[in-house]
Amino acid sequence: QLRLVESGGGLVQPGESLRLSCATSGFNLDAYAIGWFRQAPGKEREAVACVASGYNIDYADSVAGRFTISKDIVKKTAYLQMDSLKPEDTGVYYCAVPAGAGSLFTQCLGAEGYAHWGQGTQVTVSS
């Protein structure tokens, strides 16, 4: 059974860093695209970063240069390193994968291609 479990969220001050983890099971992470998304209160869910199944990496403009996505195939875990955090980065962060291996081979930042989601982890950036 495919499963995604996020962790690593918390309360930090502006300018600080957090690293989110997405532990996976039930599928071959090496063959799947994986994305990170976030949803702030009262706002729609937005894509943050992704690694395509062909290993292309993409970031939302709002986080480019501050966030880094990676995946560790041996640990079956994806990460989102978030540096220089801002209050507008506050929200629930989710990891997600598409329905099948090999899909989202190059383009991966749109939420419509994802079928399986974790439960989310809260990130709050506030002074």
PDB file of C-alpha atoms in Angstrom:
ATOM      1  CA  GLN A   1       0.000   0.000   0.000  1.00  0.00           C
ATOM      2  CA  LEU A   2       1.413   3.359  -1.047  1.00  0.00           C
ATOM      3  CA  ARG A   3       1.980   5.670   1.898  1.00  0.00           C
ATOM      4  CA  LEU A   4       3.455   9.148   2.434  1.00  0.00           C
ATOM      5  CA  VAL A   5       4.165  10.586   5.892  1.00  0.00           C
ATOM      6  CA  GLU A   6       5.428  14.151   6.338  1.00  0.00           C
ATOM      7  CA  SER A   7       7.339  15.401   9.367  1.00  0.00           C
ATOM      8  CA  GLY A   8       9.631  18.226  10.413  1.00  0.00           C
ATOM      9  CA  GLY A   9       7.237  21.127  10.596  1.00  0.00           C
ATOM     10  CA  GLY A  10       7.211  23.589  13.464  1.00  0.00           C
ATOM     11  CA  LEU A  11       7.262  27.192  14.609  1.00  0.00           C
ATOM     12  CA  VAL A  12      10.287  29.257  13.559  1.00  0.00           C
ATOM     13  CA  GLN A  13      11.208  32.917  13.326  1.00  0.00           C
ATOM     14  CA  PRO A  14      11.702  34.733  10.022  1.00  0.00           C
ATOM     15  CA  GLY A  15      15.103  33.994   8.533  1.00  0.00           C
ATOM     16  CA  GLU A  16      15.417  30.586  10.163  1.00  0.00           C
ATOM     17  CA  SER A  17      15.437  27.174   8.492  1.00  0.00           C
ATOM     18  CA  LEU A  18      13.471  23.928   8.600  1.00  0.00           C
ATOM     19  CA  ARG A  19      13.864  20.606   6.841  1.00  0.00           C
ATOM     20  CA  LEU A  20      10.726  18.679   6.030  1.00  0.00           C
ATOM     21  CA  SER A  21      10.796  14.941   5.419  1.00  0.00           C
ATOM     22  CA  CYS A  22       8.402  12.751   3.458  1.00  0.00           C
ATOM     23  CA  ALA A  23       8.836   9.082   4.367  1.00  0.00           C
ATOM     24  CA  THR A  24       7.490   6.808   1.653  1.00  0.00           C
ATOM     25  CA  SER A  25       6.522   3.158   1.459  1.00  0.00           C
ATOM     26  CA  GLY A  26       4.739   0.807  -0.909  1.00  0.00           C
ATOM     27  CA  PHE A  27       6.342   1.995  -4.141  1.00  0.00           C
ATOM     28  CA  ASN A  28       9.692   2.630  -5.811  1.00  0.00           C
ATOM     29  CA  LEU A  29      10.517   6.262  -5.070  1.00  0.00           C
ATOM     30  CA  ASP A  30      13.270   6.215  -7.701  1.00  0.00           C
ATOM     31  CA  ALA A  31      10.710   5.745 -10.477  1.00  0.00           C
ATOM     32  CA  TYR A  32       8.195   8.362  -9.297  1.00  0.00           C
ATOM     33  CA  ALA A  33       7.964  12.118  -9.457  1.00  0.00           C
ATOM     34  CA  ILE A  34       7.426  13.675  -6.061  1.00  0.00           C
ATOM     35  CA  GLY A  35       6.205  17.118  -5.183  1.00  0.00           C
ATOM     36  CA  TRP A  36       5.844  19.395  -2.195  1.00  0.00           C
ATOM     37  CA  PHE A  37       2.771  21.600  -1.880  1.00  0.00           C
ATOM     38  CA  ARG A  38       1.484  23.996   0.740  1.00  0.00           C
ATOM     39  CA  GLN A  39      -1.809  25.512   1.763  1.00  0.00           C
ATOM     40  CA  ALA A  40      -2.133  28.653   3.838  1.00  0.00           C
ATOM     41  CA  PRO A  41      -5.340  29.463   5.749  1.00  0.00           C
ATOM     42  CA  GLY A  42      -7.980  30.797   3.397  1.00  0.00           C
ATOM     43  CA  LYS A  43      -5.853  30.176   0.310  1.00  0.00           C
ATOM     44  CA  GLU A  44      -5.699  27.516  -2.355  1.00  0.00           C
ATOM     45  CA  ARG A  45      -3.096  24.806  -2.282  1.00  0.00           C
ATOM     46  CA  GLU A  46       0.000  25.751  -4.281  1.00  0.00           C
ATOM     47  CA  ALA A  47       2.948  23.821  -5.642  1.00  0.00           C
ATOM     48  CA  VAL A  48       6.277  24.562  -3.983  1.00  0.00           C
ATOM     49  CA  ALA A  49       8.848  22.212  -5.496  1.00  0.00           C
ATOM     50  CA  CYS A  50       9.093  18.905  -7.296  1.00  0.00           C
ATOM     51  CA  VAL A  51      11.449  16.288  -8.678  1.00  0.00           C
ATOM     52  CA  ALA A  52      10.175  14.797 -11.921  1.00  0.00           C
ATOM     53  CA  SER A  53      10.494  11.085 -12.615  1.00  0.00           C
ATOM     54  CA  GLY A  54      13.178  12.051 -15.119  1.00  0.00           C
ATOM     55  CA  TYR A  55      14.917  13.915 -12.264  1.00  0.00           C
ATOM     56  CA  ASN A  56      14.229  17.420 -13.550  1.00  0.00           C
ATOM     57  CA  ILE A  57      13.743  19.759 -10.557  1.00  0.00           C
ATOM     58  CA  ASP A  58      11.409  22.735 -10.492  1.00  0.00           C
ATOM     59  CA  TYR A  59      10.491  25.386  -7.920  1.00  0.00           C
ATOM     60  CA  ALA A  60       7.772  27.944  -7.510  1.00  0.00           C
ATOM     61  CA  ASP A  61       9.092  31.453  -8.087  1.00  0.00           C
ATOM     62  CA  SER A  62       8.236  32.391  -4.499  1.00  0.00           C
ATOM     63  CA  VAL A  63      10.695  29.835  -3.060  1.00  0.00           C
ATOM     64  CA  ALA A  64      13.400  29.555  -5.745  1.00  0.00           C
ATOM     65  CA  GLY A  65      16.814  30.182  -4.227  1.00  0.00           C
ATOM     66  CA  ARG A  66      15.570  29.535  -0.672  1.00  0.00           C
ATOM     67  CA  PHE A  67      14.149  25.997  -0.803  1.00  0.00           C
ATOM     68  CA  THR A  68      15.861  22.804  -1.961  1.00  0.00           C
ATOM     69  CA  ILE A  69      14.091  19.565  -2.791  1.00  0.00           C
ATOM     70  CA  SER A  70      15.852  16.202  -2.779  1.00  0.00           C
ATOM     71  CA  LYS A  71      15.102  12.535  -2.489  1.00  0.00           C
ATOM     72  CA  ASP A  72      17.124   9.736  -0.892  1.00  0.00           C
ATOM     73  CA  ILE A  73      16.327   6.488  -2.665  1.00  0.00           C
ATOM     74  CA  VAL A  74      18.038   4.308  -0.051  1.00  0.00           C
ATOM     75  CA  LYS A  75      16.079   5.907   2.809  1.00  0.00           C
ATOM     76  CA  LYS A  76      12.926   6.101   0.650  1.00  0.00           C
ATOM     77  CA  THR A  77      12.502   9.667   1.836  1.00  0.00           C
ATOM     78  CA  ALA A  78      12.082  13.010   0.118  1.00  0.00           C
ATOM     79  CA  TYR A  79      13.162  16.252   1.734  1.00  0.00           C
ATOM     80  CA  LEU A  80      12.402  19.927   1.486  1.00  0.00           C
ATOM     81  CA  GLN A  81      15.137  22.117   2.940  1.00  0.00           C
ATOM     82  CA  MET A  82      13.668  25.546   3.626  1.00  0.00           C
ATOM     83  CA  ASP A  83      16.047  28.422   4.344  1.00  0.00           C
ATOM     84  CA  SER A  84      15.478  32.132   4.901  1.00  0.00           C
ATOM     85  CA  LEU A  85      11.893  31.445   5.860  1.00  0.00           C
ATOM     86  CA  LYS A  86       9.342  34.242   5.618  1.00  0.00           C
ATOM     87  CA  PRO A  87       5.949  34.691   7.296  1.00  0.00           C
ATOM     88  CA  GLU A  88       4.299  34.082   3.922  1.00  0.00           C
ATOM     89  CA  ASP A  89       5.769  30.567   3.920  1.00  0.00           C
ATOM     90  CA  THR A  90       3.353  29.656   6.706  1.00  0.00           C
ATOM     91  CA  GLY A  91       0.976  26.823   5.896  1.00  0.00           C
ATOM     92  CA  VAL A  92       0.399  23.101   5.898  1.00  0.00           C
ATOM     93  CA  TYR A  93       2.973  21.350   3.726  1.00  0.00           C
ATOM     94  CA  TYR A  94       2.133  18.169   1.853  1.00  0.00           C
ATOM     95  CA  CYS A  95       4.149  15.736  -0.227  1.00  0.00           C
ATOM     96  CA  ALA A  96       2.510  13.930  -3.102  1.00  0.00           C
ATOM     97  CA  VAL A  97       3.213  11.456  -5.888  1.00  0.00           C
ATOM     98  CA  PRO A  98       1.355  10.677  -9.129  1.00  0.00           C
ATOM     99  CA  ALA A  99      -0.660   7.562  -9.810  1.00  0.00           C
ATOM    100  CA  GLY A 100       2.045   5.715 -11.678  1.00  0.00           C
ATOM    101  CA  ALA A 101       5.782   5.325 -12.110  1.00  0.00           C
ATOM    102  CA  GLY A 102       7.308   7.303 -14.947  1.00  0.00           C
ATOM    103  CA  SER A 103       4.546   9.891 -15.171  1.00  0.00           C
ATOM    104  CA  LEU A 104       5.404  13.575 -14.785  1.00  0.00           C
ATOM    105  CA  PHE A 105       8.694  12.777 -16.487  1.00  0.00           C
ATOM    106  CA  THR A 106       9.761  16.392 -17.102  1.00  0.00           C
ATOM    107  CA  GLN A 107       7.053  18.822 -15.967  1.00  0.00           C
ATOM    108  CA  CYS A 108       5.981  18.214 -12.380  1.00  0.00           C
ATOM    109  CA  LEU A 109       4.930  21.432 -10.670  1.00  0.00           C
ATOM    110  CA  GLY A 110       1.168  21.267 -11.308  1.00  0.00           C
ATOM    111  CA  ALA A 111      -1.043  19.660  -8.659  1.00  0.00           C
ATOM    112  CA  GLU A 112      -3.317  18.032 -11.228  1.00  0.00           C
ATOM    113  CA  GLY A 113      -0.824  15.255 -11.921  1.00  0.00           C
ATOM    114  CA  TYR A 114      -0.692  13.975  -8.342  1.00  0.00           C
ATOM    115  CA  ALA A 115      -2.871  11.204  -6.959  1.00  0.00           C
ATOM    116  CA  HIS A 116      -1.477  10.249  -3.553  1.00  0.00           C
ATOM    117  CA  TRP A 117      -1.007  12.715  -0.704  1.00  0.00           C
ATOM    118  CA  GLY A 118       0.363  12.680   2.804  1.00  0.00           C
ATOM    119  CA  GLN A 119      -1.465  14.079   5.823  1.00  0.00           C
ATOM    120  CA  GLY A 120       0.588  17.284   5.954  1.00  0.00           C
ATOM    121  CA  THR A 121       2.838  19.007   8.457  1.00  0.00           C
ATOM    122  CA  GLN A 122       2.315  22.537   9.809  1.00  0.00           C
ATOM    123  CA  VAL A 123       4.949  25.205   9.235  1.00  0.00           C
ATOM    124  CA  THR A 124       4.533  28.523  11.016  1.00  0.00           C
ATOM    125  CA  VAL A 125       6.944  31.405  10.480  1.00  0.00           C
ATOM    126  CA  SER A 126       6.346  34.185  12.963  1.00  0.00           C
ATOM    127  CA  SER A 127       8.264  36.535  15.210  1.00  0.00           C
TER     128      SER A 127
END
